[in-house]
Amino acid sequence: MRSRYTAADLGAFTRDEASRFVPSGDGDPQKDVVLAWELLYRLEPELYDRLASVERLHPGVVGWLPCDVDRIAEVGAGTGRLTMELAGRGRHVVAVEPALPLRRILRRKLAVAGHGDRVRVIHGFFDQLPLPDDFADLVVACSAFTPSAGHGGETGLAEMERVCRPGGCVAIIWPNHLGWLTARGYRHVSLPGPMSVEFGSHEEAVELAEIFYPKAAGEIRRQGWRTVPFEVLGINPPRDLAYKVLAQ
């Protein structure tokens, strides 16, 4: 990922995106992997969607979330890894996603699945959610929230709590800084059982591993794997969530 894009690709960002992701104006995706991921979403969204489609969440994560609620707000929805599941758990779902190419893919998926009327996809950022106070019973982010200002941080967490009604739940799925969240009153749930990434074929496993998990690519090629345990890839499986139920 670090070698996939250069500073010349920063023009893919809108003015609002650049102000958040490269505020100094001189970012280098070959040194900043988070910046490289943001460029991936805008320059090669279909490639990102292929990866997200095989990195499936632990089934217990979705089952843990509140169901049969009136309104759900998802922040950083991407191409719908979680959104497609949320469509059956709330009467109204709003999916907030800053990257236009990812919103296009998500809208297409929702239309094919027949969820176009139930899920509304809108543009927005963690630090400025285009939703009113006390809007949703569940506010959730999946594999998108981090403590950094451009991807959540103190302001983003406050925004998620602002749009959650009293007594509602704010949930961060697949968090990467649990200690940061627990220090802010969030509780942690980790679901048991082995987890693997299920690629469509061995060839796809090798292709995507060479891009996203280069340290594991050789082993995947030698073993002929199509289904690869997360520990082989060197990343935590998507089995964790941090949550807070807001006081009434």
XYZ file of C-alpha atoms in Angstrom, residues 71-213:
143
model
C -33.306 4.689 13.544
C -29.698 3.632 12.987
C -26.839 5.912 11.933
C -23.666 4.344 10.551
C -20.576 6.526 10.218
C -17.834 5.661 7.734
C -20.037 3.127 5.968
C -17.593 2.424 3.135
C -19.045 -0.012 0.601
C -21.441 -1.589 3.086
C -19.574 -4.280 5.007
C -21.929 -3.558 7.937
C -24.642 -1.527 6.219
C -26.165 -4.507 4.451
C -26.631 -6.189 7.837
C -28.037 -3.078 9.492
C -30.754 -2.793 6.857
C -32.626 -5.616 8.556
C -32.202 -4.309 12.111
C -33.737 -0.841 11.919
C -36.751 0.720 10.252
C -34.642 3.635 9.010
C -30.878 3.529 8.416
C -28.658 6.463 7.461
C -25.192 5.555 6.167
C -22.679 8.414 6.318
C -19.617 8.071 4.062
C -17.204 10.838 2.983
C -15.743 9.175 -0.156
C -17.975 9.602 -3.207
C -16.702 6.458 -5.031
C -17.556 4.307 -2.001
C -21.010 5.888 -1.712
C -21.681 4.984 -5.341
C -20.798 1.332 -4.751
C -22.875 1.223 -1.567
C -25.936 2.709 -3.265
C -25.601 0.161 -6.070
C -25.416 -2.738 -3.617
C -28.410 -1.492 -1.662
C -30.475 -1.147 -4.821
C -29.634 -4.687 -5.946
C -30.542 -6.033 -2.492
C -33.817 -4.125 -2.451
C -32.798 -1.908 0.487
C -32.775 1.376 -1.400
C -35.912 2.667 0.328
C -34.839 1.689 3.841
C -31.230 2.957 3.774
C -30.280 6.538 2.962
C -26.637 7.111 1.951
C -25.306 10.595 2.607
C -22.040 12.535 2.535
C -20.422 13.487 5.823
C -17.382 13.310 8.088
C -16.899 12.077 11.648
C -16.250 15.581 12.941
C -19.342 17.127 11.363
C -22.170 14.618 11.054
C -25.084 16.005 8.994
C -27.651 14.657 11.465
C -29.663 16.310 14.254
C -29.227 15.803 17.983
C -30.773 12.623 19.466
C -31.415 11.276 15.966
C -30.718 7.541 16.292
C -31.235 4.653 18.686
C -27.955 3.100 17.497
C -24.924 4.989 16.191
C -22.205 2.698 14.891
C -18.878 2.759 13.064
C -17.154 -0.315 11.665
C -13.421 -0.420 10.918
C -13.441 3.338 10.357
C -13.055 5.123 13.693
C -9.596 5.913 15.090
C -8.374 8.345 17.763
C -6.824 10.572 15.084
C -8.651 13.815 14.341
C -9.175 13.081 10.645
C -10.848 9.743 11.327
C -12.813 10.368 14.498
C -10.871 11.477 17.544
C -12.435 13.394 20.403
C -14.614 15.474 18.091
C -15.842 12.476 16.108
C -16.724 10.534 19.241
C -18.593 13.550 20.608
C -20.493 13.831 17.318
C -21.524 10.176 17.420
C -22.780 10.629 20.964
C -24.554 13.873 20.008
C -26.701 12.181 17.364
C -27.501 9.219 19.652
C -30.646 9.583 21.740
C -30.538 9.208 25.541
C -30.678 5.511 26.348
C -29.341 4.645 22.904
C -26.102 2.848 22.072
C -22.905 4.053 20.403
C -20.811 1.129 19.111
C -17.337 1.008 17.537
C -16.819 -2.302 15.713
C -13.341 -3.679 15.034
C -11.683 -0.873 17.028
C -7.949 -0.401 16.747
C -7.368 1.512 20.024
C -9.441 -0.159 22.717
C -7.596 1.518 25.569
C -8.405 4.952 24.166
C -12.116 4.089 24.073
C -12.288 2.402 27.469
C -10.686 5.501 28.986
C -13.717 7.392 27.674
C -16.300 5.153 29.263
C -16.676 2.484 26.582
C -17.022 -1.193 27.441
C -15.392 -4.000 25.442
C -16.891 -7.182 23.999
C -14.771 -9.837 22.256
C -16.494 -12.784 20.614
C -14.878 -16.257 20.585
C -14.029 -18.706 17.828
C -11.561 -19.052 14.924
C -11.869 -16.577 12.070
C -10.527 -16.589 8.535
C -10.624 -14.464 5.414
C -12.498 -16.366 2.699
C -11.185 -15.348 -0.696
C -13.000 -16.328 -3.860
C -10.047 -18.395 -5.072
C -6.420 -19.124 -4.298
C -5.457 -16.764 -7.112
C -7.454 -13.946 -5.524
C -5.937 -14.732 -2.124
C -2.429 -14.312 -3.543
C -3.341 -11.191 -5.527
C -4.949 -9.346 -2.611
C -2.371 -10.545 -0.092
C 0.447 -9.129 -2.215
C -1.258 -5.731 -1.987
C -2.667 -5.702 1.537
C -0.811 -8.440 3.474
